[in-house]
XYZ file of C-alpha atoms in Angstrom:
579
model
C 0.000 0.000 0.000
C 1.485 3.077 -0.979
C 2.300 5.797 2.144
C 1.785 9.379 2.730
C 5.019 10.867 2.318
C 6.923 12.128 4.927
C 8.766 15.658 5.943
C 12.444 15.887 6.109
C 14.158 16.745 9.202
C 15.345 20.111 7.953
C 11.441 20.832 7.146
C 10.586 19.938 10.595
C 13.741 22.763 11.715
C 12.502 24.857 9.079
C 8.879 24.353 10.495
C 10.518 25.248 14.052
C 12.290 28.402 13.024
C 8.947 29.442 11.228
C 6.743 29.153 14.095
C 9.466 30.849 16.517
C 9.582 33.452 14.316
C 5.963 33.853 13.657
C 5.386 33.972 17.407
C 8.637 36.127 18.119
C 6.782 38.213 21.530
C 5.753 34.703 22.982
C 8.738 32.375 22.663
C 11.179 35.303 23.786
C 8.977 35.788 26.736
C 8.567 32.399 27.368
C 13.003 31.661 26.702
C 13.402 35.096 28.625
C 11.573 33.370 32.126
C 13.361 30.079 31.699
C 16.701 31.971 31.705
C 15.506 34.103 34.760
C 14.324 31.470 36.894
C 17.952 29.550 36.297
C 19.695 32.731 37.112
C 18.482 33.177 40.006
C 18.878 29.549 40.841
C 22.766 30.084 40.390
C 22.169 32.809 43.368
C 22.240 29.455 45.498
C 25.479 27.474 45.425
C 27.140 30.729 45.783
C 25.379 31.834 48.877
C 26.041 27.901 49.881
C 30.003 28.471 48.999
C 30.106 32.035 50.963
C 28.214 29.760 53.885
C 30.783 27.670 54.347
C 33.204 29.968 54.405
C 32.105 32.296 56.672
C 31.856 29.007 58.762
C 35.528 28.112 58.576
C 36.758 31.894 58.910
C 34.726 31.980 61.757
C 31.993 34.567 60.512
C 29.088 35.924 63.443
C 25.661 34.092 63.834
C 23.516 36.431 62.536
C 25.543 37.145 58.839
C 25.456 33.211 58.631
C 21.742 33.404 59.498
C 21.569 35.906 57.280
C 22.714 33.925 54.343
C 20.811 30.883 55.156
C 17.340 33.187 54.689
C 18.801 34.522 51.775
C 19.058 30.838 50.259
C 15.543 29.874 51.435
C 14.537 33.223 49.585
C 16.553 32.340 46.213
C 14.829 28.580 46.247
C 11.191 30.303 46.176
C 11.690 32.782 43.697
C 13.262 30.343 41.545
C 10.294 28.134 42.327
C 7.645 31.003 41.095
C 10.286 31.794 38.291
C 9.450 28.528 37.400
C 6.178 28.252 37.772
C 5.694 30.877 35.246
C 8.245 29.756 33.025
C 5.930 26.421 32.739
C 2.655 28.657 32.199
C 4.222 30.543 29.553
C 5.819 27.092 27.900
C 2.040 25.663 27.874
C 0.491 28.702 26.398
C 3.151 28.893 23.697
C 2.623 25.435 23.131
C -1.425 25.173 22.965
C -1.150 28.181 20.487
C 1.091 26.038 18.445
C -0.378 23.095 18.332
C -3.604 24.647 17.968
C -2.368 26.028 14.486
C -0.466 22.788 13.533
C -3.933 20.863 14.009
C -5.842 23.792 11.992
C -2.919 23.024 9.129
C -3.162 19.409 9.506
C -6.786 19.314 8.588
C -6.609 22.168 5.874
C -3.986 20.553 4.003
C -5.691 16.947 4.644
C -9.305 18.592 2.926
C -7.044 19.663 -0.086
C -5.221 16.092 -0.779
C -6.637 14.513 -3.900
C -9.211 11.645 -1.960
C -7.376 9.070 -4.666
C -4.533 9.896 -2.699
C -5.642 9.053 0.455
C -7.552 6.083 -0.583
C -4.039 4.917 -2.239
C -2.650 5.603 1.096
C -5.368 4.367 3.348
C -7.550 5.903 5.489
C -5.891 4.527 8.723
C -2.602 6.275 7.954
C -4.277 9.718 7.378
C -6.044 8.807 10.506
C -2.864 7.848 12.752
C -1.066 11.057 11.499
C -4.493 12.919 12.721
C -5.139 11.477 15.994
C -1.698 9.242 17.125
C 1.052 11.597 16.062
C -0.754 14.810 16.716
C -1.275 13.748 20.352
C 2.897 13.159 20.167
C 3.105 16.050 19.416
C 0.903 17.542 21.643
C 2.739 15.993 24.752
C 6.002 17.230 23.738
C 5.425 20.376 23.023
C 3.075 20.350 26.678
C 6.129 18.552 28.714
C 8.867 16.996 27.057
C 10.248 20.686 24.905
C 9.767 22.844 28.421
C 11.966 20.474 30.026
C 14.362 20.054 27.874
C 14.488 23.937 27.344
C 14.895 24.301 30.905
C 17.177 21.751 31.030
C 19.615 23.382 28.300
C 19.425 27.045 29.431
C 20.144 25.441 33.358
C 23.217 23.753 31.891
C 24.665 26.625 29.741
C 24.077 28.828 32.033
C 25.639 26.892 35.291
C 28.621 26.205 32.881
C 29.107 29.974 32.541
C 29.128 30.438 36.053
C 31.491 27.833 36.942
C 33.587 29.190 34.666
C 33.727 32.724 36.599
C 33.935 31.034 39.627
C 36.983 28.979 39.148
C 38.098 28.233 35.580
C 40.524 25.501 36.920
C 37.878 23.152 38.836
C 35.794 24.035 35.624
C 38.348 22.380 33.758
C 36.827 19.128 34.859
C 34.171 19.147 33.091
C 36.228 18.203 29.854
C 36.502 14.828 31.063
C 32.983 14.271 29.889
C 33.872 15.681 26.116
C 35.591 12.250 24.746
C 33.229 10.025 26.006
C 29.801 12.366 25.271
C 31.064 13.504 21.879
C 31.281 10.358 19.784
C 28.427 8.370 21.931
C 25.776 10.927 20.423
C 26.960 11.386 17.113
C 26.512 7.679 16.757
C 22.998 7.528 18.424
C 21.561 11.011 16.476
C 22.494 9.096 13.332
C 20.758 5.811 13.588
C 17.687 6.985 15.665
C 16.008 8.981 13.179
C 15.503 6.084 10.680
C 14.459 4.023 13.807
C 11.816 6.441 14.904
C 10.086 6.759 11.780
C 10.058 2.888 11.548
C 8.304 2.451 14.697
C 6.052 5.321 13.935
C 4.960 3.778 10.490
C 4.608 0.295 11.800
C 2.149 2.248 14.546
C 0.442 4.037 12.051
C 0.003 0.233 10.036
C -1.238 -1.104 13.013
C -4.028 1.337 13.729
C -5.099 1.544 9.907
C -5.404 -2.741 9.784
C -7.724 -2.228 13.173
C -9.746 0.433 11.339
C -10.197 -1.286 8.999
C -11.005 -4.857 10.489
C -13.691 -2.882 12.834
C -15.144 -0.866 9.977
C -15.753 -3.599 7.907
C -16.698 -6.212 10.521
C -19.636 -7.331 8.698
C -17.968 -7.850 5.264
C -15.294 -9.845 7.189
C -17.780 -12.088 8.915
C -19.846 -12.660 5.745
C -16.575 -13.752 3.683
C -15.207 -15.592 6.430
C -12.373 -13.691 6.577
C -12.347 -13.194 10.614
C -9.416 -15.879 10.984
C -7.232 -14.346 8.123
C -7.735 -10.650 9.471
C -6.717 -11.903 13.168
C -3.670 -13.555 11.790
C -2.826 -10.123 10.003
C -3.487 -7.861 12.664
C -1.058 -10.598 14.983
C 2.056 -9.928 12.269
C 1.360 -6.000 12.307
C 1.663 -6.367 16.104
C 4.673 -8.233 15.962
C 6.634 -5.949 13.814
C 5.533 -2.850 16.332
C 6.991 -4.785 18.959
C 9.717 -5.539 16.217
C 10.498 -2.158 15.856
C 9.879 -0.855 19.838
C 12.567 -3.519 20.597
C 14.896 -2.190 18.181
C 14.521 1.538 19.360
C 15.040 0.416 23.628
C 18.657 -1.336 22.116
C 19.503 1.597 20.584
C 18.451 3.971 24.019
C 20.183 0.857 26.131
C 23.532 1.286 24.351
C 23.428 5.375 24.391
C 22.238 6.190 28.095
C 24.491 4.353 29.740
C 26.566 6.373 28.325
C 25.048 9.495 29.167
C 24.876 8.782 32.843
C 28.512 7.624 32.904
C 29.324 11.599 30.549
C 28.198 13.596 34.071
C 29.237 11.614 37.138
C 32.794 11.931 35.747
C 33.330 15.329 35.648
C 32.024 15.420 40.069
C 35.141 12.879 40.445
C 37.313 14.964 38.105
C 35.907 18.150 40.114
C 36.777 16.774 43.175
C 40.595 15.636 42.469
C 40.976 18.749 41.431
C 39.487 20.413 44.526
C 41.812 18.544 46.347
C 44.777 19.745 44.694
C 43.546 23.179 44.795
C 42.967 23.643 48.386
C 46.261 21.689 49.413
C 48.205 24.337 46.915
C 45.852 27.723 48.385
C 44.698 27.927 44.719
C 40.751 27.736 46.433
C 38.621 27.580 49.603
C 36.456 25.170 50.594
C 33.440 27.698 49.516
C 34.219 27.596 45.888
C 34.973 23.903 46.034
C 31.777 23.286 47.839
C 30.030 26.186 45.354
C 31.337 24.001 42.226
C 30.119 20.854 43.375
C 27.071 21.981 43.988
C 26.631 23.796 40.639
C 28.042 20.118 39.559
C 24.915 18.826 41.407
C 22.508 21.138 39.979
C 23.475 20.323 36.217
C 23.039 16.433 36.783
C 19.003 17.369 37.427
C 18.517 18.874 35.078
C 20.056 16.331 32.728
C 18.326 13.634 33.977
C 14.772 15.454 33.697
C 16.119 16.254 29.893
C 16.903 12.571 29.576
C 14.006 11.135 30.643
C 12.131 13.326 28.167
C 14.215 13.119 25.174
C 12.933 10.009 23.969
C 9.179 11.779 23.954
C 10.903 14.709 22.011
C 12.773 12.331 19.465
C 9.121 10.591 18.938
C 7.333 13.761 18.391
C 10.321 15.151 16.273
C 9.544 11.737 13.973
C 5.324 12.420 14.245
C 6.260 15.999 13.406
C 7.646 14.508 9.812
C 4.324 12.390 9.443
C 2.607 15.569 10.762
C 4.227 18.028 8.260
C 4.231 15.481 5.381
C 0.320 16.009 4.329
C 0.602 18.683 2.409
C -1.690 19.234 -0.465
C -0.613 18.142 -3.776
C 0.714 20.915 -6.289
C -1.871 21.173 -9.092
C 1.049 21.648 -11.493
C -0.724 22.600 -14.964
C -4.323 21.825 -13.730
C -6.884 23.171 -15.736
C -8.799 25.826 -14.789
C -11.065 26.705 -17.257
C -14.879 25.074 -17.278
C -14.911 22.224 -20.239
C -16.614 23.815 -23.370
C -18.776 20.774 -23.701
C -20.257 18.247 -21.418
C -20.122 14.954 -23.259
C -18.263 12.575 -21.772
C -16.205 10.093 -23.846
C -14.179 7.236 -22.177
C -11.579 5.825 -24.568
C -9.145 2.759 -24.037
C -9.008 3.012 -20.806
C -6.756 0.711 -18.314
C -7.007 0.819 -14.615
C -4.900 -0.937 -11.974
C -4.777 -0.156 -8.128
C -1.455 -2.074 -8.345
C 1.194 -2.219 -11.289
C 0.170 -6.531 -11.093
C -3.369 -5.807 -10.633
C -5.566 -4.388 -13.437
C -9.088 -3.421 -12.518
C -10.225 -2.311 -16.100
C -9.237 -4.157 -19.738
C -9.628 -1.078 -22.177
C -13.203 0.341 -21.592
C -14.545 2.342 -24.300
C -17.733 4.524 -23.462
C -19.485 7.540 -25.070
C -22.285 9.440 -22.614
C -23.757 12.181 -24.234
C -24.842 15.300 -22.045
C -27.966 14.567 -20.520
C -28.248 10.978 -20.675
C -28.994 8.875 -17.998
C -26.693 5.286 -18.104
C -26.986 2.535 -15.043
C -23.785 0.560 -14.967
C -24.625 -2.809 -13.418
C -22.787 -5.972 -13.349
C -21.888 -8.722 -10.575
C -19.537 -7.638 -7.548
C -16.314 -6.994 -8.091
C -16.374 -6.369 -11.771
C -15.544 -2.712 -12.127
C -17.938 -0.594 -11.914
C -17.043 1.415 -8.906
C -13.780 1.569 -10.043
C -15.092 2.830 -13.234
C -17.462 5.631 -11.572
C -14.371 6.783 -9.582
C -12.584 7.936 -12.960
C -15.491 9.229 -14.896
C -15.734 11.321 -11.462
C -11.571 12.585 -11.866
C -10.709 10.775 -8.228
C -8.439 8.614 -10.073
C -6.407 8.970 -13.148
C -6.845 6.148 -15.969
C -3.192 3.652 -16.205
C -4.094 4.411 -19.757
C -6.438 5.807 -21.971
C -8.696 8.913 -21.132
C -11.232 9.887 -19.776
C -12.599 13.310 -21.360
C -15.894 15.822 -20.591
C -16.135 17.867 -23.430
C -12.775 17.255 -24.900
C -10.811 18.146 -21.849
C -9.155 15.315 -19.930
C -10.993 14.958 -16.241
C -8.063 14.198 -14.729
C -6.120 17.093 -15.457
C -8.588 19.638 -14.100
C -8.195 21.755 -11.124
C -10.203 20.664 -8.139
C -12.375 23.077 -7.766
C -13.563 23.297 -11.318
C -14.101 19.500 -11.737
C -16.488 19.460 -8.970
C -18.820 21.822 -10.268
C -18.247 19.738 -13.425
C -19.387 16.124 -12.093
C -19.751 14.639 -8.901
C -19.888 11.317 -7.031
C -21.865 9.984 -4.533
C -21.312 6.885 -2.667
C -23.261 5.039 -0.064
C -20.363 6.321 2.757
C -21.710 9.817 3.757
C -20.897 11.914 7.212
C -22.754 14.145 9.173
C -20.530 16.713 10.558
C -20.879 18.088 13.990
C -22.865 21.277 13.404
C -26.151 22.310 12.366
C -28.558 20.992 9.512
C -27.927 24.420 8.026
C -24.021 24.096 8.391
C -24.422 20.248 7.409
C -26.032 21.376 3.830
C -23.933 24.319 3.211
C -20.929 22.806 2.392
C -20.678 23.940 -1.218
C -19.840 27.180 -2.317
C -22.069 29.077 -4.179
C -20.771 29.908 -7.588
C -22.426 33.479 -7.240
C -20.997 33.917 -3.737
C -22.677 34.858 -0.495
C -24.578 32.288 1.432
C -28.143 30.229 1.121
C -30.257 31.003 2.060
C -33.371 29.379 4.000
C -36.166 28.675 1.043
C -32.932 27.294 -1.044
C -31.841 25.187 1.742
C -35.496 23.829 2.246
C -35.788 23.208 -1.655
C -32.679 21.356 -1.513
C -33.908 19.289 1.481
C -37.689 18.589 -0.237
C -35.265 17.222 -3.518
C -33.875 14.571 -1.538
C -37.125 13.804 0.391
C -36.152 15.218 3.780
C -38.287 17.969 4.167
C -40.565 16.836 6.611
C -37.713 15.226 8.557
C -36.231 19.094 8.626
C -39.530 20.375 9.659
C -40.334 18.173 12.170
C -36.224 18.994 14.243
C -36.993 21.116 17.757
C -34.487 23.999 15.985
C -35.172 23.692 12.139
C -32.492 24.364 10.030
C -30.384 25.470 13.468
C -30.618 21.810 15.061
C -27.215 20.450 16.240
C -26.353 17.392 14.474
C -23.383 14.841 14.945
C -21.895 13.315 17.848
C -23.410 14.540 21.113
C -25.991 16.068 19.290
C -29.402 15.173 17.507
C -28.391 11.663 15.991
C -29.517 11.013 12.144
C -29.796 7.934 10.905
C -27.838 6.755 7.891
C -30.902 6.541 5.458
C -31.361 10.499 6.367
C -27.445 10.940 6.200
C -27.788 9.910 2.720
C -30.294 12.240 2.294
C -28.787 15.005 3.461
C -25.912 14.412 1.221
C -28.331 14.091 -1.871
C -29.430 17.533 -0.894
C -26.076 18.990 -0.877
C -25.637 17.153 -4.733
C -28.446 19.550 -5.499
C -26.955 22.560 -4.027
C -23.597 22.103 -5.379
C -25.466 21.907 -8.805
C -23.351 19.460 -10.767
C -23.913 18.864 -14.583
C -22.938 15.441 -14.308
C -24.033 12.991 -11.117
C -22.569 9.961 -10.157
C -23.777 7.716 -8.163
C -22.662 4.645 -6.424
C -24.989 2.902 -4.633
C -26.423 6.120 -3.127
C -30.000 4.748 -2.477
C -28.549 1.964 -0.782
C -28.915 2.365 2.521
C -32.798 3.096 1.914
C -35.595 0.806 1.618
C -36.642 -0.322 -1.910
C -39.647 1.678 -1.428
C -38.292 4.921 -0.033
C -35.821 4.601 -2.696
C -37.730 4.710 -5.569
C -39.544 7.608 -4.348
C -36.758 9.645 -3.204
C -35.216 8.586 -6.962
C -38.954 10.270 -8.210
C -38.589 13.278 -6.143
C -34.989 13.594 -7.818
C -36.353 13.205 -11.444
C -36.979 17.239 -11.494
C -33.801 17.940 -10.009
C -31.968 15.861 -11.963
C -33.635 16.985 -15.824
C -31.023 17.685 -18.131
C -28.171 16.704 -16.484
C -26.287 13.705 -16.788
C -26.693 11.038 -14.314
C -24.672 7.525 -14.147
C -25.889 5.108 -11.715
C -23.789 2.060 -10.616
C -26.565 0.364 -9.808
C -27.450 -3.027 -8.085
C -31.193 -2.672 -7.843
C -32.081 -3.194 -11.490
C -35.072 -1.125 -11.261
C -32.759 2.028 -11.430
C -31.394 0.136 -14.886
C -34.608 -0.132 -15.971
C -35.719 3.471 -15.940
C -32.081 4.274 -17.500
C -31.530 5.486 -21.114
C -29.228 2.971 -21.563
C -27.525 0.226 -19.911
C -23.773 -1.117 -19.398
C -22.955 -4.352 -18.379
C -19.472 -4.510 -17.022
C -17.655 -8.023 -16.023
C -14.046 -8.912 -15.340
C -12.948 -5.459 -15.994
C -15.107 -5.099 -19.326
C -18.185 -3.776 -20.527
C -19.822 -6.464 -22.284
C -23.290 -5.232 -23.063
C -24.495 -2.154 -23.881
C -28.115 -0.913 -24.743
C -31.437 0.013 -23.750
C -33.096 -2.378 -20.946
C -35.696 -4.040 -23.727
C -33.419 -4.493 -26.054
C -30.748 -6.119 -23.609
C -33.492 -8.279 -22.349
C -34.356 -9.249 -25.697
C -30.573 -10.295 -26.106
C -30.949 -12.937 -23.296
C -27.598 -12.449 -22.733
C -25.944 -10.930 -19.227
C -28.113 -8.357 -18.286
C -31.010 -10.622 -19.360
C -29.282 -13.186 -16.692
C -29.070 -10.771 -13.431
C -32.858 -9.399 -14.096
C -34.212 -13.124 -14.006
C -31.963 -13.514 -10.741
C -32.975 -10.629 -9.012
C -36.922 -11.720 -10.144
């Protein structure tokens, strides 16, 4: 199955910088209180080291009582320094994420849906749920940490440095050891990341999948083959989570070993100092404990580097939907609206081919049922007269122009299709049916809206809601059932105002009865345009101008329903079953 692509690393830095820079007041604030509360925090060790000396030098009770409050003060403004440092860390980061979601989903809505489908809804979905919540809980815990982490240890460096540039000197110990240990480790855990990631994102699209089609599954018998998949997508998660703790169990050993060297250096040195006068026991005891005050630090930034390096690797899943440059796309309404289908070869797979060379002429305003047995093509087929997927070969044209090749927006005023699968967003009736833009601009208005709704055969449904057209639908809302779902798309067919309709099952999740009358209440609606129904209740072929028979990949019959019948032939075959 082919993936959604992923961002590089230096977009995800570039992505960094950007947002940074876009937010310039917020992060400096934000940097500016992490560098205050560590500043003061390096108040502390000194007062400790001027402590001890006024200890050994014999200093009065109240200046060491003095300095002792003086500490105690130091440790609670550091603490509020804090405090607030973490406040403005989480406000920087909800306003962040909050735009990388509203990004997400934009550029998500703007991916061709052949592209997705070629992708698979459960990776779109992981990347939208999974590795945004990463995210989310890095840029919430893990980044604040770290940040406080790094300014703490820069900073504390600095000031050991003033203090006594020849203790300081120990810290070098750490370099040989530290150096090479996470140049190795940065370059093998970036390709490790994204593995695990993607075999995550695999997982969760095979268990969408199983659960949304549980009923096919049970019907084919396919519950035993799905649990035997699902167990080898698990395994290679595991697979890959095992491979990422080896790599972490070789670096942070390591790590820890990098900055409990440079406390036994520190102290050797200390030694040698005092013995030759070179320093009191106040600056030895002040560099020890700025010693001690860099190891938290580094353990609080180890323990959340691994959520970073995750989120850094969801950040490339993240960043990698981005809509699909339209290139030459043409933008200019066919002249014509005849649509003519010509040696065209479709495969989902290069060693799987759907369609054997279909050739089809529909002239503008005809009305054609496609029909045929399961699995013989003709959804496949409605998807590229609709321009959701480009031919292997061949072409598919309305009025001379190739469907594939036009810009988004113009094909969908041009033809549309409509499945069985429709959603009812989380809004109201009147947001629900608005979803296409008027050509003329502005918005609908109530009588159009109510039109719309008495075309698909939902008016007295609308009329009968406690709010009208203001009713909250969707989840936690005023629940619709998925015969009125498909109504409610039908009614948005009609307001997006299509010269060609597709349709794909649309009825199907209506009664026959309810169908056939909704399908009457669309006849007005639908005069004069062009309307191809894949259909599997053969009444809808019946009405039909003409009828195509498609098996294996082919359309073998093609005619009017008497004179198909009078053929005895295929079509004559499934009308007799279906008797």
């Amino acid at each position: 199955m082919k993936k959604l692509p992923l961002a590089s690393q230096r977009d995800v830095r570039r992505w960094a910088l950007h947002t940074a820079n876009a937010h310039r007041r917020e992060f400096a604030l934000m940097l500016g209180m992490f560098c205050l509360a560590t500043l003061i925090g390096l108040a502390g060790p000194q007062l400790l080291g001027r402590l001890v000396d006024g200890v050994v030098e014999g200093g009065t009770a109240a200046r060491v009582d003095l300095l002792a409050v003086a500490f105690v003060v130091v440790l609670l403004a550091q603490a509020a320094a804090r405090k607030a440092a973490r406040f403005r860390a989480r406000k920087f980061g909800e306003l962040v994420l909050a735009e990388t979601r509203e990004g997400f989903v934009g550029n998500a809505l703007t991916l061709p849906l052949g592209t997705v489908e070629a992708a698979g809804t459960g990776d779109l979905l992981s990347r939208a749920t999974s590795d945004i919540g990463r995210l989310d809980h890095a840029v919430r815990n893990a980044a604040p940490e770290i940040l406080i982490a790094v300014v703490t240890v820069l900073l504390t460096t600095i000031a050991m440095v003033v203090t006594s540039p020849l203790l300081a000197a120990g810290l070098l110990v750490a370099l040989p050891l530290l150096v090479p240990v996470n140049i190795w480790y940065q370059r093998r855990i970036p390709a490790v990341m994204a593995s695990m990631l993607d075999r995550w994102g695999g997982l969760q699209s095979i268990a969408h999948e199983t659960v949304e089609g549980a009923r096919t599954v049970e019907a084919l018998g396919l519950t035993e083959r799905r649990i035997r998949t699902s167990r080898a997508a698990l395994d290679e998660t595991i697979l890959s989570e095992r491979k990422l703790r080896a790599l972490q169990m070789r670096w942070l050993p390591a790590l820890e070993i990098s900055y409990v060297l440079p406390a036994a250096a520190m102290l050797l040195l200390g030694v040698l100092a005092y013995s030759q006068g070179w320093a009191g026991l106040g600056t030895i005891t002040t560099m020890l404990l700025y010693t001690q005050a860099m190891a938290t630090p580094l353990n609080e930034a180890l323990f959340w580097l691994e959520d970073l390096q995750v989120a850094l690797a969801a950040a490339r899943r993240i960043l990698g939907v981005q809509p699909t440059p339209q290139g030459d796309a043409v933008t200019e309404a066919p002249r014509g609206r005849d649509i003519d289908v010509s040696g065209v070869r479709f495969g989902y797979t290069a060693d799987r081919e759907v369609l054997h060379g279909i050739d089809l002429r529909v002239p503008r305003g005809e009305r054609l049922a496609i029909v045929g047995p399961s699995g013989a093509g003709k959804s496949t087929l409605g998807r590229l007269l609709a321009g959701i997927a480009a031919p292997t070969s061949g072409s598919v044209r309305i009025g001379g122009t190739e469907v594939s090749t036009l810009a988004d927006d113009v094909l969908r005023g041009e033809v549309l299709l409509l499945t069985q699968e429709h959603h009812v967003f989380s809004g109201t009736l009147r947001e629900n049916l608005a979803l296409p833009a008027r050509r003329a601009g502005g918005e609908w208005t109530d009588d159009e809206l109510r039109a719309a709704l008495a075309s698909a055969g939902a008016a007295e449904w609308a009329a009968s809601l406690p709010d009208g057209l203001d009713t909250k639908l969707g989840s936690g809302a005023y629940a619709v059932p998925a015969a009125l779902a498909q109504q409610l798309a039908l009614a948005r067919v009609v307001l997006a105002d299509p010269h060609t309709l597709v349709l794909d099952e649309a009825t199907s999740l209506l009664d026959t009865g309810s169908a056939r009358d909704l399908e009457r209440s669309l006849n007005s609606v639908l005069e004069g345009r062009t309307v191809i129904a894949i259909a599997h209740r053969l009444h809808t072929a019946a009405a039909a101008d003409r009828v195509a028979v498609v098996e294996g990949g082919r359309i073998t019959e093609l005619g009017n329903h008497d004179t198909l019948l009078a053929a005895e032939g295929s079509y004559a075959r499934l009308v007799a079953a279906a008797s």
